Amino acid sequence: MTRVGIVGGGQLGMMLVEAGARIGIECVTLDPTPDSPASRVAPAIVGAYDDRTALAELAAAADVVTYEFENVPVASARFLAERVDVFPPPESLEFAQDRLLEKTLFTEVGLAVAPYAPVSSKEDLDEAMDVVGFPSILKTRRLGYDGKGQVRLTSPDGSGDAWRAVGEVPSILEARVPFDRELSILGARGRDGLTAFYPLVENVHRDGILRTSTAPAGGVPTGLQAAAERHALTLMKRLAYVGVLAIELFETGDELLANEMAPRVHNSGHWTIEGAVTSQFENHLRAISGLELGPTGLSAYSAMVNFIGWEPPDRLLPSGPGVHVHRYGKHARPGRKLGHVTVVSDDRDTLFSVLQDVTRTADKD
Ligand code: AMP
């Protein structure tokens, strides 16, 4: 039996543990907080992500180590990799942690991105505004997620305020894309290099945070799925990738622009637990453990709604068949993901009608 070590004990770690239990893979997690979501379902080492004693303990307890968030210190990932197999490769963390490196990588492998310019000073920002134009978004290169570390700009006025608002740290100025919608492609690549891709998912964000995902994305033009898979495959090969990779995309006309990638299981793939033949969590574990990947086809039309900052009680949610409530056991805080609901149905109209009920309830904060 393979023992998998997971750096991070959040909800993604928790769902990896649960998937592992169903296929005979035992997991152990490392997280600085003693009451992490994953600690409710698996043995947990409590320690900082750069605590070498804790990292060595994780390596000793596992045959292979993975991560459930992309801001794992790269030095820690490399420290682990000297002791145990680590997938995805630590290099993928380096790209995912820095928006500038990430965009450079996307461009290198032929993935189009929104116009952007690097910004290291207030003067750079003024110059970047001339090149990138408006509307645009100033984003910190590092440690931005769920819309954090971002300032929207509509004119050159207030560039000083914007620069101060991001903390005067290395950033990029990026053109705001008038996208038709947001999509994501999730794929898995095994140790043998074989790959499997899920259908494109449509995502709706609010305040920079994922609100709902619908799978499959409706009305995907011919060739778009294949194009997204081709891009993901090129990226995976470039990174010698093993595991699940998610790429967030903007659809504009018949073009796809890459926004960012996540070298891990992803929120826009939670629907796969009930809505796909093999979940993203199982396929991630299968990939890193050297097992054959499971089929990624849909078992039903699916939609997922996040609980953000507020968690409705069960009695307020629809209780019909096909409604699956997941709670992470976290304390409520504004903007925090506390759980999600996945709705599955063989009938698209039924799916959207139940989805509407769930969204209305989840939005009641
Ligand atoms: P990010 O943290 O870069 O994923 O941004 C969070 C969300 O903000 C995205 O999912 C989009 O909804 C929005 N956003 C980010 N960058 C852009 C952009 N260049 N153009 C339009 N919307 C964007």
Coordinates of C-alpha atoms and ligand atoms in Angstrom, one line a residue:
M1 CA 0.0 0.0 0.0
T2 CA 1.3 3.5 -0.9
R3 CA 1.5 6.0 1.9
V4 CA 1.0 9.6 0.7
G5 CA 2.3 12.7 2.6
I6 CA 0.3 15.9 2.0
V7 CA 1.8 19.3 2.7
G8 CA -1.2 21.2 3.9
G9 CA -4.3 20.1 5.8
G10 CA -7.0 22.3 4.3
Q11 CA -10.2 21.1 2.6
L12 CA -8.3 19.9 -0.5
G13 CA -6.1 17.8 1.8
M14 CA -9.2 16.5 3.5
M15 CA -10.8 15.5 0.2
L16 CA -7.5 13.8 -1.0
V17 CA -7.5 11.8 2.3
E18 CA -11.1 10.7 1.7
A19 CA -10.4 9.7 -1.9
G20 CA -7.3 7.7 -0.7
A21 CA -9.4 5.8 1.8
R22 CA -11.6 4.5 -1.0
I23 CA -8.7 3.1 -2.9
G24 CA -6.5 1.8 -0.1
I25 CA -4.1 4.7 0.0
E26 CA -3.2 6.0 3.4
C27 CA -2.4 9.7 3.9
V28 CA -0.7 11.8 6.5
T29 CA -0.8 15.6 6.5
L30 CA 1.5 18.4 7.7
D31 CA -0.2 21.6 8.7
P32 CA 0.7 24.3 11.3
T33 CA -2.8 24.3 12.9
P34 CA -3.7 21.4 15.1
D35 CA -7.4 21.4 14.1
S36 CA -7.0 21.5 10.3
P37 CA -9.9 20.0 8.2
A38 CA -7.7 17.1 7.1
S39 CA -6.7 16.3 10.7
R40 CA -10.3 15.1 11.2
V41 CA -9.8 12.2 8.8
A42 CA -6.1 11.4 8.8
P43 CA -3.0 11.4 11.0
A44 CA -1.6 14.9 11.1
I45 CA 1.8 16.2 11.8
V46 CA 1.6 19.7 13.4
G47 CA 4.4 22.0 12.3
A48 CA 5.4 25.0 10.2
Y49 CA 5.9 24.5 6.5
D50 CA 9.6 25.3 6.9
D51 CA 10.1 23.2 10.0
R52 CA 12.8 20.7 8.9
T53 CA 12.0 18.3 11.7
A54 CA 8.4 18.2 10.8
L55 CA 9.2 17.9 7.1
A56 CA 11.6 15.0 7.8
E57 CA 8.9 13.3 9.8
L58 CA 6.5 13.7 6.9
A59 CA 9.1 12.3 4.5
A60 CA 9.7 9.3 6.8
A61 CA 6.0 8.5 7.1
A62 CA 5.4 8.6 3.3
D63 CA 6.4 6.8 0.1
V64 CA 5.5 9.9 -2.0
V65 CA 4.7 13.5 -0.9
T66 CA 2.4 16.0 -2.6
Y67 CA 0.9 19.5 -1.8
E68 CA -2.6 20.8 -1.5
F69 CA -1.7 24.5 -2.0
E70 CA 0.9 26.2 -4.2
N71 CA 2.5 28.5 -1.7
V72 CA 4.5 25.7 -0.1
P73 CA 8.1 27.1 0.3
V74 CA 10.1 25.8 -2.6
A75 CA 13.0 25.1 -0.3
S76 CA 10.8 22.8 1.8
A77 CA 9.7 20.9 -1.4
R78 CA 13.3 20.5 -2.4
F79 CA 14.2 19.3 1.1
L80 CA 11.5 16.7 0.9
A81 CA 12.6 15.7 -2.6
E82 CA 16.0 14.8 -1.2
R83 CA 14.3 12.2 1.0
V84 CA 11.2 10.9 -0.8
D85 CA 9.5 11.1 -4.2
V86 CA 7.7 14.5 -4.5
F87 CA 5.0 15.2 -7.1
P88 CA 4.2 17.5 -8.8
P89 CA 7.9 18.5 -9.3
P90 CA 8.9 21.4 -7.0
E91 CA 9.8 23.5 -10.1
S92 CA 6.0 23.7 -10.8
L93 CA 5.6 25.5 -7.5
E94 CA 8.2 28.1 -8.5
F95 CA 6.2 29.0 -11.6
A96 CA 2.9 29.0 -9.8
Q97 CA 4.2 31.2 -7.0
D98 CA 5.3 34.1 -9.2
R99 CA 2.9 35.6 -11.7
L100 CA 5.7 36.9 -13.9
L101 CA 7.5 33.5 -14.1
E102 CA 4.1 31.9 -14.7
K103 CA 3.3 34.2 -17.6
T104 CA 6.7 33.7 -19.1
L105 CA 6.2 30.0 -19.0
F106 CA 2.7 30.2 -20.6
T107 CA 4.2 32.3 -23.4
E108 CA 7.1 29.9 -23.8
V109 CA 4.7 26.9 -24.3
G110 CA 2.4 28.9 -26.7
L111 CA -0.4 29.7 -24.3
A112 CA -1.7 33.2 -24.9
V113 CA -2.0 35.6 -21.9
A114 CA -3.5 39.1 -21.4
P115 CA -1.1 42.0 -22.2
Y116 CA 1.0 42.7 -19.2
A117 CA 4.2 44.4 -18.0
P118 CA 6.4 43.8 -14.9
V119 CA 6.3 46.6 -12.3
S120 CA 9.0 47.0 -9.6
S121 CA 8.5 50.7 -8.8
K122 CA 6.1 53.6 -9.0
E123 CA 8.0 54.8 -12.2
D124 CA 7.6 51.3 -13.7
L125 CA 3.9 51.4 -13.0
D126 CA 3.5 54.8 -14.8
E127 CA 5.4 53.3 -17.8
A128 CA 3.4 50.1 -17.7
M129 CA 0.2 52.0 -17.8
D130 CA 1.3 53.6 -21.1
V131 CA 1.9 50.1 -22.6
V132 CA -0.9 48.1 -21.1
G133 CA -3.6 50.7 -21.0
F134 CA -7.0 50.6 -19.2
P135 CA -8.9 49.0 -17.6
S136 CA -6.1 47.1 -16.0
I137 CA -5.3 45.3 -12.8
L138 CA -2.1 45.7 -10.7
K139 CA -1.3 42.3 -9.2
T140 CA 1.4 41.4 -6.8
R141 CA 3.8 38.8 -8.3
R142 CA 3.7 36.6 -5.2
L143 CA 1.2 35.5 -2.6
G144 CA -2.0 36.8 -4.3
Y145 CA -5.0 34.4 -4.4
D146 CA -8.7 34.7 -4.4
G147 CA -8.4 38.3 -5.6
K148 CA -6.0 39.4 -2.8
G149 CA -3.1 41.6 -3.7
Q150 CA -4.9 43.1 -6.6
V151 CA -5.9 46.7 -7.4
R152 CA -8.2 47.6 -10.4
L153 CA -7.2 50.7 -12.4
T154 CA -9.3 52.6 -14.8
S155 CA -7.1 55.7 -15.4
P156 CA -3.6 57.0 -14.7
D157 CA -5.0 58.9 -11.7
G158 CA -4.1 57.3 -8.4
S159 CA -1.2 55.2 -9.6
G160 CA 0.6 56.2 -6.4
D161 CA -2.3 54.9 -4.3
A162 CA -2.4 51.7 -6.3
W163 CA 1.3 51.1 -5.9
R164 CA 1.0 51.7 -2.1
A165 CA -2.1 49.5 -1.9
V166 CA -0.2 46.4 -3.2
G167 CA 2.5 47.1 -0.6
E168 CA 5.1 48.4 -3.1
V169 CA 6.2 44.9 -3.9
P170 CA 7.2 43.4 -7.3
S171 CA 4.0 43.2 -9.3
I172 CA 2.6 43.0 -12.8
L173 CA 0.2 45.3 -14.5
E174 CA -2.2 43.3 -16.5
A175 CA -4.9 44.3 -19.0
R176 CA -8.4 43.6 -17.9
V177 CA -9.8 41.1 -20.3
P178 CA -13.4 41.6 -21.6
F179 CA -13.9 37.8 -21.5
D180 CA -17.1 36.0 -22.5
R181 CA -16.6 33.7 -19.6
E182 CA -14.1 31.9 -17.4
L183 CA -13.2 28.3 -17.9
S184 CA -10.8 25.9 -16.5
I185 CA -9.2 22.7 -17.8
L186 CA -8.1 20.0 -15.3
G187 CA -5.9 17.1 -16.3
A188 CA -3.9 14.4 -14.7
R189 CA -0.5 13.0 -15.8
G190 CA 0.8 9.7 -14.5
R191 CA 4.3 8.8 -13.7
D192 CA 4.3 6.9 -17.0
G193 CA 3.5 10.1 -18.9
L194 CA -0.1 9.1 -19.8
T195 CA -2.7 11.8 -19.4
A196 CA -6.4 12.2 -18.9
F197 CA -8.4 15.5 -19.1
Y198 CA -11.8 16.5 -17.6
P199 CA -14.3 18.4 -19.7
L200 CA -13.9 22.2 -19.6
V201 CA -15.6 23.7 -16.6
E202 CA -17.4 27.1 -16.6
N203 CA -16.5 29.2 -13.5
V204 CA -18.2 32.3 -12.0
H205 CA -16.2 34.4 -9.6
R206 CA -17.4 37.1 -7.2
D207 CA -15.0 39.5 -5.6
G208 CA -12.2 37.4 -7.1
I209 CA -13.4 34.2 -5.3
L210 CA -14.8 31.2 -7.1
R211 CA -18.5 31.1 -6.6
T212 CA -19.8 28.4 -8.9
S213 CA -18.5 25.8 -11.4
T214 CA -20.6 24.1 -14.0
A215 CA -19.5 20.9 -15.8
P216 CA -19.4 20.5 -18.6
A217 CA -19.3 24.1 -19.7
G218 CA -22.2 24.6 -22.1
G219 CA -21.9 25.5 -25.8
V220 CA -18.1 24.9 -26.0
P221 CA -17.2 25.6 -29.7
T222 CA -15.7 22.7 -31.7
G223 CA -12.0 22.5 -31.1
L224 CA -11.9 24.4 -27.8
Q225 CA -11.7 21.3 -25.6
A226 CA -9.0 19.9 -27.8
A227 CA -7.1 23.2 -27.8
A228 CA -7.3 23.4 -24.0
E229 CA -6.0 19.9 -23.6
R230 CA -3.2 20.5 -26.1
H231 CA -2.0 23.5 -24.1
A232 CA -2.3 21.6 -20.8
L233 CA -0.4 18.7 -22.2
T234 CA 2.5 20.9 -23.5
L235 CA 2.7 22.6 -20.1
M236 CA 2.7 19.2 -18.3
K237 CA 5.5 17.9 -20.6
R238 CA 7.6 21.0 -20.1
L239 CA 7.3 20.6 -16.3
A240 CA 7.8 16.8 -16.3
Y241 CA 4.5 17.0 -14.4
V242 CA 2.9 14.2 -12.4
G243 CA -0.4 14.7 -10.7
V244 CA -3.5 16.9 -11.3
L245 CA -2.9 20.3 -12.9
A246 CA -5.6 23.0 -13.3
I247 CA -5.3 26.0 -15.7
E248 CA -7.7 28.9 -15.3
L249 CA -8.7 30.4 -18.7
F250 CA -10.5 33.4 -20.1
E251 CA -12.7 32.6 -23.2
T252 CA -12.7 35.5 -25.6
G253 CA -14.4 34.8 -28.9
D254 CA -12.8 31.6 -30.1
E255 CA -9.6 32.3 -28.2
L256 CA -8.4 31.1 -24.9
L257 CA -6.1 33.2 -22.6
A258 CA -4.4 31.6 -19.7
N259 CA -4.9 33.4 -16.3
E260 CA -3.1 31.1 -13.9
M261 CA -2.3 27.5 -13.1
A262 CA -2.6 25.5 -9.9
P263 CA -0.2 22.6 -9.6
R264 CA -2.6 20.7 -7.4
V265 CA -6.2 19.6 -7.2
H266 CA -8.5 22.6 -7.7
N267 CA -11.7 24.1 -6.4
S268 CA -13.2 24.0 -10.0
G269 CA -12.8 20.2 -9.9
H270 CA -14.8 19.5 -6.7
W271 CA -17.8 18.4 -8.8
T272 CA -15.8 15.4 -10.0
I273 CA -16.4 13.7 -6.6
E274 CA -20.0 13.0 -7.6
G275 CA -20.1 14.1 -11.2
A276 CA -17.2 12.2 -12.9
V277 CA -16.3 8.6 -13.2
T278 CA -13.0 9.2 -11.3
S279 CA -12.6 12.3 -9.0
Q280 CA -9.7 14.7 -9.4
F281 CA -8.7 13.7 -5.9
E282 CA -8.5 10.0 -6.8
N283 CA -6.7 10.7 -10.0
H284 CA -4.2 12.9 -8.3
L285 CA -3.4 10.1 -5.9
R286 CA -3.3 7.5 -8.6
A287 CA -0.9 9.7 -10.7
I288 CA 1.6 10.3 -7.9
S289 CA 1.4 6.7 -6.7
G290 CA 2.2 5.3 -10.1
L291 CA -1.3 3.8 -10.6
E292 CA -3.2 3.8 -13.9
L293 CA -5.4 6.9 -14.2
G294 CA -9.1 6.5 -13.9
P295 CA -11.6 7.6 -16.6
T296 CA -12.4 11.3 -16.5
G297 CA -15.8 11.2 -18.2
L298 CA -18.9 12.7 -16.7
S299 CA -21.4 10.5 -14.9
A300 CA -24.0 13.4 -14.8
Y301 CA -24.4 17.1 -15.4
S302 CA -22.8 18.8 -12.4
A303 CA -22.6 22.1 -10.7
M304 CA -20.8 23.2 -7.6
V305 CA -21.5 26.2 -5.3
N306 CA -19.0 27.3 -2.6
F307 CA -20.0 28.5 0.8
I308 CA -18.0 31.6 1.3
G309 CA -17.9 33.4 4.7
W310 CA -21.2 31.8 5.7
E311 CA -22.5 28.2 5.9
P312 CA -26.2 27.7 5.5
P313 CA -27.7 25.0 7.7
D314 CA -28.9 21.8 6.0
R315 CA -32.5 22.7 6.6
L316 CA -32.2 25.7 4.3
L317 CA -30.7 23.6 1.5
P318 CA -32.6 21.5 -1.1
S319 CA -32.6 17.9 0.2
G320 CA -33.5 16.1 -3.0
P321 CA -31.5 13.4 -4.7
G322 CA -28.3 14.6 -6.4
V323 CA -27.6 17.3 -3.8
H324 CA -24.3 16.7 -2.0
V325 CA -23.2 18.9 0.9
H326 CA -19.6 19.1 1.9
R327 CA -18.5 20.9 5.1
Y328 CA -14.9 21.6 5.9
G329 CA -15.2 22.1 9.7
K330 CA -13.7 25.6 9.5
H331 CA -14.5 28.6 11.6
A332 CA -16.4 31.3 9.6
R333 CA -14.5 34.3 8.5
P334 CA -15.4 36.8 5.7
G335 CA -14.2 35.5 2.3
R336 CA -13.3 32.1 3.7
K337 CA -14.3 28.9 1.8
L338 CA -16.3 26.9 4.4
G339 CA -17.8 24.2 2.3
H340 CA -19.5 23.5 -1.0
V341 CA -22.5 21.8 -2.5
T342 CA -22.4 19.7 -5.7
V343 CA -25.6 19.2 -7.6
V344 CA -25.7 16.4 -10.1
S345 CA -28.5 15.4 -12.5
D346 CA -29.1 13.5 -15.7
D347 CA -31.2 16.4 -16.8
R348 CA -29.7 19.8 -17.5
D349 CA -32.9 21.8 -16.7
T350 CA -33.3 20.1 -13.4
L351 CA -29.6 20.8 -12.6
F352 CA -30.0 24.5 -13.2
S353 CA -33.2 24.8 -11.3
V354 CA -31.7 23.1 -8.2
L355 CA -28.5 25.1 -8.7
Q356 CA -30.6 28.3 -8.5
D357 CA -32.1 27.2 -5.2
V358 CA -28.7 26.3 -3.7
T359 CA -27.1 29.6 -5.0
R360 CA -29.9 31.7 -3.5
T361 CA -29.4 30.0 -0.1
A362 CA -25.6 30.2 -0.2
D363 CA -25.7 33.9 -1.2
K364 CA -27.8 34.9 1.8
D365 CA -24.9 36.3 3.7
Ligands
AMP1 P1 -6.7 35.7 -10.1 O1 -6.3 35.8 -8.6 O2 -5.6 36.3 -11.0 O3 -7.1 34.3 -10.5 O4 -8.0 36.6 -10.2 C1 -9.2 36.3 -9.6 C2 -10.3 36.7 -10.6 O5 -10.3 38.1 -10.9 C3 -10.3 35.9 -11.9 O6 -10.9 34.6 -11.8 C4 -11.2 36.9 -12.7 O7 -12.5 36.7 -12.4 C5 -10.7 38.2 -12.3 N1 -9.5 38.6 -13.1 C6 -8.2 38.4 -12.8 N2 -7.4 38.9 -13.8 C7 -8.2 39.4 -14.8 C8 -8.0 40.0 -16.0 N3 -6.8 40.2 -16.5 N4 -9.1 40.4 -16.7 C9 -10.4 40.3 -16.2 N5 -10.6 39.7 -15.0 C10 -9.6 39.2 -14.3

